[in-house]
Amino acid sequence: MGNKQIKQHLETAQKTGILKISLQRLQEFPPQLKAYPNVLKTLDLSENRFERIPDELGRLTLLKHLNLSGNRLIELNEVIGELIKLEVLLLMDNMLTKLPKALANCTHLKTVNLSNNQLKEFPSMFCGLKQLDVLDLSRNKITEVPSEVGNLYVTELNLNQNQISSLAEDVADCPKLKTLRLEENCLQANALTPRILKESKICNLAVDGNLFNSKQFTDLDGYDVYMERYTAVKKKMF
């Protein structure tokens, strides 16, 4: 996509509010975007070679959907917190090691995908975002789930393929959490406490590939209570 094509895309996007410049091997953000009118609602810059996002991105305050997946981002600057209308944030397949606290300002977020990055800490800035429905943190390097998780409002939390050896019991307090994916981590069976199994709303708990077998799981105090929720949901589906 040469400059001419990018120019055409930018002109069309002024009318549609949708701009897609993906798979272009771009290392720099298109300079035209830096002074672009604030009309975009969807911006797709996936599958390029960006290592950082420019401060000018913060001007695009009408954005609802931002796709930066498949780049080389190591960190996000605080400017992302200025995109207060953002609903979908796609950042999978980057090299992110940490996230800015300013993401807590994006109170309209519904879906966040951070799969396949280099995150070592659970991103607590998402706790308290009441519209957030799905948070995908799979394929990172997270080692523990902290107590703040109890303030997470998602219905689905994906933590598959991390290095988690510690799970805060407060996950039982998540008001809407139905699906918790913890496959291929470093958890012992006793991490799934009676409180998590009995008192949470979790009805789909995926735990294969940890440091315990299926019999140890089914023998846990509270497993039968969890299975009642699991079965009730399955019955509704059929």
PDB file of N, CA and C in Angstrom, residues 17-79:
ATOM      1  N   GLY A  17     -15.677   6.743   8.873  1.00  0.00           N
ATOM      2  CA  GLY A  17     -15.232   6.607  10.260  1.00  0.00           C
ATOM      3  C   GLY A  17     -14.448   5.330  10.511  1.00  0.00           C
ATOM      4  N   ILE A  18     -14.141   4.590   9.434  1.00  0.00           N
ATOM      5  CA  ILE A  18     -13.420   3.311   9.546  1.00  0.00           C
ATOM      6  C   ILE A  18     -12.137   3.383   8.719  1.00  0.00           C
ATOM      7  N   LEU A  19     -11.007   3.115   9.369  1.00  0.00           N
ATOM      8  CA  LEU A  19      -9.719   3.138   8.673  1.00  0.00           C
ATOM      9  C   LEU A  19      -8.972   1.844   8.943  1.00  0.00           C
ATOM     10  N   LYS A  20      -8.626   1.151   7.861  1.00  0.00           N
ATOM     11  CA  LYS A  20      -7.882  -0.103   7.982  1.00  0.00           C
ATOM     12  C   LYS A  20      -6.591   0.000   7.181  1.00  0.00           C
ATOM     13  N   ILE A  21      -5.469  -0.025   7.901  1.00  0.00           N
ATOM     14  CA  ILE A  21      -4.154  -0.040   7.243  1.00  0.00           C
ATOM     15  C   ILE A  21      -3.363  -1.166   7.894  1.00  0.00           C
ATOM     16  N   SER A  22      -3.691  -2.397   7.534  1.00  0.00           N
ATOM     17  CA  SER A  22      -3.035  -3.555   8.141  1.00  0.00           C
ATOM     18  C   SER A  22      -2.181  -4.287   7.107  1.00  0.00           C
ATOM     19  N   LEU A  23      -1.300  -5.146   7.623  1.00  0.00           N
ATOM     20  CA  LEU A  23      -0.447  -5.980   6.753  1.00  0.00           C
ATOM     21  C   LEU A  23       0.421  -5.159   5.802  1.00  0.00           C
ATOM     22  N   GLN A  24       0.943  -4.048   6.276  1.00  0.00           N
ATOM     23  CA  GLN A  24       1.730  -3.167   5.398  1.00  0.00           C
ATOM     24  C   GLN A  24       3.201  -3.054   5.778  1.00  0.00           C
ATOM     25  N   ARG A  25       3.602  -3.782   6.813  1.00  0.00           N
ATOM     26  CA  ARG A  25       4.993  -3.743   7.275  1.00  0.00           C
ATOM     27  C   ARG A  25       5.442  -2.337   7.674  1.00  0.00           C
ATOM     28  N   LEU A  26       4.489  -1.522   8.060  1.00  0.00           N
ATOM     29  CA  LEU A  26       4.822  -0.150   8.441  1.00  0.00           C
ATOM     30  C   LEU A  26       5.557  -0.144   9.787  1.00  0.00           C
ATOM     31  N   GLN A  27       6.650   0.609   9.857  1.00  0.00           N
ATOM     32  CA  GLN A  27       7.379   0.774  11.115  1.00  0.00           C
ATOM     33  C   GLN A  27       6.989   2.082  11.801  1.00  0.00           C
ATOM     34  N   GLU A  28       6.518   3.020  11.004  1.00  0.00           N
ATOM     35  CA  GLU A  28       6.103   4.324  11.529  1.00  0.00           C
ATOM     36  C   GLU A  28       4.615   4.513  11.267  1.00  0.00           C
ATOM     37  N   PHE A  29       3.944   5.182  12.181  1.00  0.00           N
ATOM     38  CA  PHE A  29       2.546   5.519  11.932  1.00  0.00           C
ATOM     39  C   PHE A  29       2.468   6.451  10.731  1.00  0.00           C
ATOM     40  N   PRO A  30       1.464   6.270   9.868  1.00  0.00           N
ATOM     41  CA  PRO A  30       1.313   7.184   8.726  1.00  0.00           C
ATOM     42  C   PRO A  30       1.279   8.631   9.224  1.00  0.00           C
ATOM     43  N   PRO A  31       2.200   9.471   8.730  1.00  0.00           N
ATOM     44  CA  PRO A  31       2.271  10.855   9.233  1.00  0.00           C
ATOM     45  C   PRO A  31       0.953  11.610   9.057  1.00  0.00           C
ATOM     46  N   GLN A  32       0.178  11.206   8.034  1.00  0.00           N
ATOM     47  CA  GLN A  32      -1.108  11.881   7.789  1.00  0.00           C
ATOM     48  C   GLN A  32      -2.062  11.721   8.977  1.00  0.00           C
ATOM     49  N   LEU A  33      -1.876  10.619   9.744  1.00  0.00           N
ATOM     50  CA  LEU A  33      -2.768  10.361  10.879  1.00  0.00           C
ATOM     51  C   LEU A  33      -2.558  11.362  12.009  1.00  0.00           C
ATOM     52  N   LYS A  34      -1.353  11.951  12.045  1.00  0.00           N
ATOM     53  CA  LYS A  34      -1.013  12.811  13.176  1.00  0.00           C
ATOM     54  C   LYS A  34      -1.810  14.111  13.178  1.00  0.00           C
ATOM     55  N   ALA A  35      -2.260  14.521  12.000  1.00  0.00           N
ATOM     56  CA  ALA A  35      -3.061  15.758  11.938  1.00  0.00           C
ATOM     57  C   ALA A  35      -4.457  15.460  11.393  1.00  0.00           C
ATOM     58  N   TYR A  36      -4.862  14.205  11.542  1.00  0.00           N
ATOM     59  CA  TYR A  36      -6.120  13.748  10.947  1.00  0.00           C
ATOM     60  C   TYR A  36      -7.307  14.252  11.765  1.00  0.00           C
ATOM     61  N   PRO A  37      -8.398  14.622  11.100  1.00  0.00           N
ATOM     62  CA  PRO A  37      -9.572  15.071  11.865  1.00  0.00           C
ATOM     63  C   PRO A  37     -10.105  13.965  12.772  1.00  0.00           C
ATOM     64  N   ASN A  38     -10.698  14.378  13.867  1.00  0.00           N
ATOM     65  CA  ASN A  38     -11.178  13.421  14.869  1.00  0.00           C
ATOM     66  C   ASN A  38     -12.542  12.870  14.449  1.00  0.00           C
ATOM     67  N   VAL A  39     -12.507  11.931  13.481  1.00  0.00           N
ATOM     68  CA  VAL A  39     -13.761  11.353  12.969  1.00  0.00           C
ATOM     69  C   VAL A  39     -13.792   9.826  13.074  1.00  0.00           C
ATOM     70  N   LEU A  40     -12.653   9.218  13.365  1.00  0.00           N
ATOM     71  CA  LEU A  40     -12.574   7.755  13.309  1.00  0.00           C
ATOM     72  C   LEU A  40     -13.254   7.089  14.497  1.00  0.00           C
ATOM     73  N   LYS A  41     -14.020   6.028  14.180  1.00  0.00           N
ATOM     74  CA  LYS A  41     -14.595   5.181  15.230  1.00  0.00           C
ATOM     75  C   LYS A  41     -13.929   3.810  15.259  1.00  0.00           C
ATOM     76  N   THR A  42     -13.366   3.403  14.114  1.00  0.00           N
ATOM     77  CA  THR A  42     -12.651   2.127  14.022  1.00  0.00           C
ATOM     78  C   THR A  42     -11.292   2.364  13.371  1.00  0.00           C
ATOM     79  N   LEU A  43     -10.235   1.889  14.030  1.00  0.00           N
ATOM     80  CA  LEU A  43      -8.885   2.017  13.486  1.00  0.00           C
ATOM     81  C   LEU A  43      -8.190   0.665  13.590  1.00  0.00           C
ATOM     82  N   ASP A  44      -7.814   0.138  12.432  1.00  0.00           N
ATOM     83  CA  ASP A  44      -7.148  -1.163  12.348  1.00  0.00           C
ATOM     84  C   ASP A  44      -5.738  -0.957  11.794  1.00  0.00           C
ATOM     85  N   LEU A  45      -4.761  -1.106  12.666  1.00  0.00           N
ATOM     86  CA  LEU A  45      -3.349  -0.982  12.272  1.00  0.00           C
ATOM     87  C   LEU A  45      -2.617  -2.285  12.563  1.00  0.00           C
ATOM     88  N   SER A  46      -3.350  -3.395  12.471  1.00  0.00           N
ATOM     89  CA  SER A  46      -2.796  -4.706  12.813  1.00  0.00           C
ATOM     90  C   SER A  46      -1.773  -5.173  11.788  1.00  0.00           C
ATOM     91  N   GLU A  47      -0.935  -6.115  12.229  1.00  0.00           N
ATOM     92  CA  GLU A  47       0.043  -6.773  11.356  1.00  0.00           C
ATOM     93  C   GLU A  47       0.959  -5.779  10.652  1.00  0.00           C
ATOM     94  N   ASN A  48       1.509  -4.872  11.427  1.00  0.00           N
ATOM     95  CA  ASN A  48       2.563  -3.991  10.931  1.00  0.00           C
ATOM     96  C   ASN A  48       3.801  -4.204  11.798  1.00  0.00           C
ATOM     97  N   ARG A  49       4.634  -3.193  11.913  1.00  0.00           N
ATOM     98  CA  ARG A  49       5.875  -3.365  12.677  1.00  0.00           C
ATOM     99  C   ARG A  49       6.079  -2.231  13.682  1.00  0.00           C
ATOM    100  N   PHE A  50       4.989  -1.723  14.200  1.00  0.00           N
ATOM    101  CA  PHE A  50       5.084  -0.612  15.144  1.00  0.00           C
ATOM    102  C   PHE A  50       5.672  -1.078  16.483  1.00  0.00           C
ATOM    103  N   GLU A  51       6.578  -0.274  17.022  1.00  0.00           N
ATOM    104  CA  GLU A  51       7.152  -0.563  18.332  1.00  0.00           C
ATOM    105  C   GLU A  51       6.528   0.317  19.413  1.00  0.00           C
ATOM    106  N   ARG A  52       5.912   1.404  19.006  1.00  0.00           N
ATOM    107  CA  ARG A  52       5.232   2.265  19.972  1.00  0.00           C
ATOM    108  C   ARG A  52       4.102   3.006  19.263  1.00  0.00           C
ATOM    109  N   ILE A  53       3.183   3.555  20.041  1.00  0.00           N
ATOM    110  CA  ILE A  53       2.116   4.361  19.442  1.00  0.00           C
ATOM    111  C   ILE A  53       2.409   5.836  19.718  1.00  0.00           C
ATOM    112  N   PRO A  54       2.138   6.688  18.757  1.00  0.00           N
ATOM    113  CA  PRO A  54       2.454   8.108  18.940  1.00  0.00           C
ATOM    114  C   PRO A  54       1.436   8.802  19.847  1.00  0.00           C
ATOM    115  N   ASP A  55       1.864   9.889  20.474  1.00  0.00           N
ATOM    116  CA  ASP A  55       0.969  10.642  21.359  1.00  0.00           C
ATOM    117  C   ASP A  55      -0.261  11.154  20.614  1.00  0.00           C
ATOM    118  N   GLU A  56      -0.098  11.388  19.314  1.00  0.00           N
ATOM    119  CA  GLU A  56      -1.213  11.942  18.529  1.00  0.00           C
ATOM    120  C   GLU A  56      -2.422  11.013  18.494  1.00  0.00           C
ATOM    121  N   LEU A  57      -2.215   9.735  18.791  1.00  0.00           N
ATOM    122  CA  LEU A  57      -3.350   8.800  18.801  1.00  0.00           C
ATOM    123  C   LEU A  57      -4.401   9.242  19.815  1.00  0.00           C
ATOM    124  N   GLY A  58      -3.956   9.900  20.871  1.00  0.00           N
ATOM    125  CA  GLY A  58      -4.869  10.352  21.912  1.00  0.00           C
ATOM    126  C   GLY A  58      -5.879  11.385  21.435  1.00  0.00           C
ATOM    127  N   ARG A  59      -5.633  11.970  20.265  1.00  0.00           N
ATOM    128  CA  ARG A  59      -6.576  12.939  19.706  1.00  0.00           C
ATOM    129  C   ARG A  59      -7.829  12.266  19.170  1.00  0.00           C
ATOM    130  N   LEU A  60      -7.731  10.975  18.868  1.00  0.00           N
ATOM    131  CA  LEU A  60      -8.848  10.275  18.208  1.00  0.00           C
ATOM    132  C   LEU A  60      -9.844   9.785  19.264  1.00  0.00           C
ATOM    133  N   THR A  61     -10.451  10.736  19.941  1.00  0.00           N
ATOM    134  CA  THR A  61     -11.263  10.420  21.132  1.00  0.00           C
ATOM    135  C   THR A  61     -12.617   9.782  20.813  1.00  0.00           C
ATOM    136  N   LEU A  62     -12.957   9.663  19.529  1.00  0.00           N
ATOM    137  CA  LEU A  62     -14.228   9.012  19.173  1.00  0.00           C
ATOM    138  C   LEU A  62     -14.049   7.509  18.927  1.00  0.00           C
ATOM    139  N   LEU A  63     -12.788   7.041  18.970  1.00  0.00           N
ATOM    140  CA  LEU A  63     -12.518   5.630  18.668  1.00  0.00           C
ATOM    141  C   LEU A  63     -13.280   4.689  19.592  1.00  0.00           C
ATOM    142  N   LYS A  64     -13.944   3.700  18.978  1.00  0.00           N
ATOM    143  CA  LYS A  64     -14.608   2.637  19.740  1.00  0.00           C
ATOM    144  C   LYS A  64     -13.897   1.305  19.578  1.00  0.00           C
ATOM    145  N   HIS A  65     -13.200   1.145  18.459  1.00  0.00           N
ATOM    146  CA  HIS A  65     -12.573  -0.138  18.118  1.00  0.00           C
ATOM    147  C   HIS A  65     -11.143   0.135  17.651  1.00  0.00           C
ATOM    148  N   LEU A  66     -10.164  -0.388  18.402  1.00  0.00           N
ATOM    149  CA  LEU A  66      -8.756  -0.178  18.064  1.00  0.00           C
ATOM    150  C   LEU A  66      -8.052  -1.522  17.988  1.00  0.00           C
ATOM    151  N   ASN A  67      -7.496  -1.817  16.815  1.00  0.00           N
ATOM    152  CA  ASN A  67      -6.795  -3.082  16.591  1.00  0.00           C
ATOM    153  C   ASN A  67      -5.323  -2.785  16.301  1.00  0.00           C
ATOM    154  N   LEU A  68      -4.474  -3.155  17.274  1.00  0.00           N
ATOM    155  CA  LEU A  68      -3.023  -2.990  17.123  1.00  0.00           C
ATOM    156  C   LEU A  68      -2.328  -4.347  17.220  1.00  0.00           C
ATOM    157  N   SER A  69      -3.065  -5.407  16.953  1.00  0.00           N
ATOM    158  CA  SER A  69      -2.513  -6.758  17.095  1.00  0.00           C
ATOM    159  C   SER A  69      -1.443  -7.023  16.032  1.00  0.00           C
ATOM    160  N   GLY A  70      -0.556  -7.954  16.358  1.00  0.00           N
ATOM    161  CA  GLY A  70       0.442  -8.376  15.384  1.00  0.00           C
ATOM    162  C   GLY A  70       1.473  -7.322  15.047  1.00  0.00           C
ATOM    163  N   ASN A  71       1.832  -6.502  16.016  1.00  0.00           N
ATOM    164  CA  ASN A  71       2.901  -5.534  15.818  1.00  0.00           C
ATOM    165  C   ASN A  71       4.090  -5.898  16.704  1.00  0.00           C
ATOM    166  N   ARG A  72       4.921  -4.928  17.023  1.00  0.00           N
ATOM    167  CA  ARG A  72       6.098  -5.185  17.864  1.00  0.00           C
ATOM    168  C   ARG A  72       6.091  -4.272  19.083  1.00  0.00           C
ATOM    169  N   LEU A  73       4.898  -3.982  19.560  1.00  0.00           N
ATOM    170  CA  LEU A  73       4.760  -3.061  20.690  1.00  0.00           C
ATOM    171  C   LEU A  73       5.361  -3.656  21.960  1.00  0.00           C
ATOM    172  N   ILE A  74       6.231  -2.881  22.605  1.00  0.00           N
ATOM    173  CA  ILE A  74       6.841  -3.300  23.858  1.00  0.00           C
ATOM    174  C   ILE A  74       6.089  -2.673  25.030  1.00  0.00           C
ATOM    175  N   GLU A  75       5.591  -1.458  24.822  1.00  0.00           N
ATOM    176  CA  GLU A  75       4.779  -0.804  25.841  1.00  0.00           C
ATOM    177  C   GLU A  75       3.789   0.138  25.185  1.00  0.00           C
ATOM    178  N   LEU A  76       2.745   0.463  25.938  1.00  0.00           N
ATOM    179  CA  LEU A  76       1.764   1.459  25.502  1.00  0.00           C
ATOM    180  C   LEU A  76       1.994   2.711  26.329  1.00  0.00           C
ATOM    181  N   ASN A  77       1.937   3.876  25.706  1.00  0.00           N
ATOM    182  CA  ASN A  77       2.060   5.072  26.533  1.00  0.00           C
ATOM    183  C   ASN A  77       0.693   5.465  27.093  1.00  0.00           C
ATOM    184  N   GLU A  78       0.738   6.360  28.072  1.00  0.00           N
ATOM    185  CA  GLU A  78      -0.465   6.737  28.831  1.00  0.00           C
ATOM    186  C   GLU A  78      -1.561   7.339  27.948  1.00  0.00           C
ATOM    187  N   VAL A  79      -1.198   7.767  26.754  1.00  0.00           N
ATOM    188  CA  VAL A  79      -2.146   8.436  25.868  1.00  0.00           C
ATOM    189  C   VAL A  79      -3.354   7.545  25.553  1.00  0.00           C
TER     190      VAL A  79
END
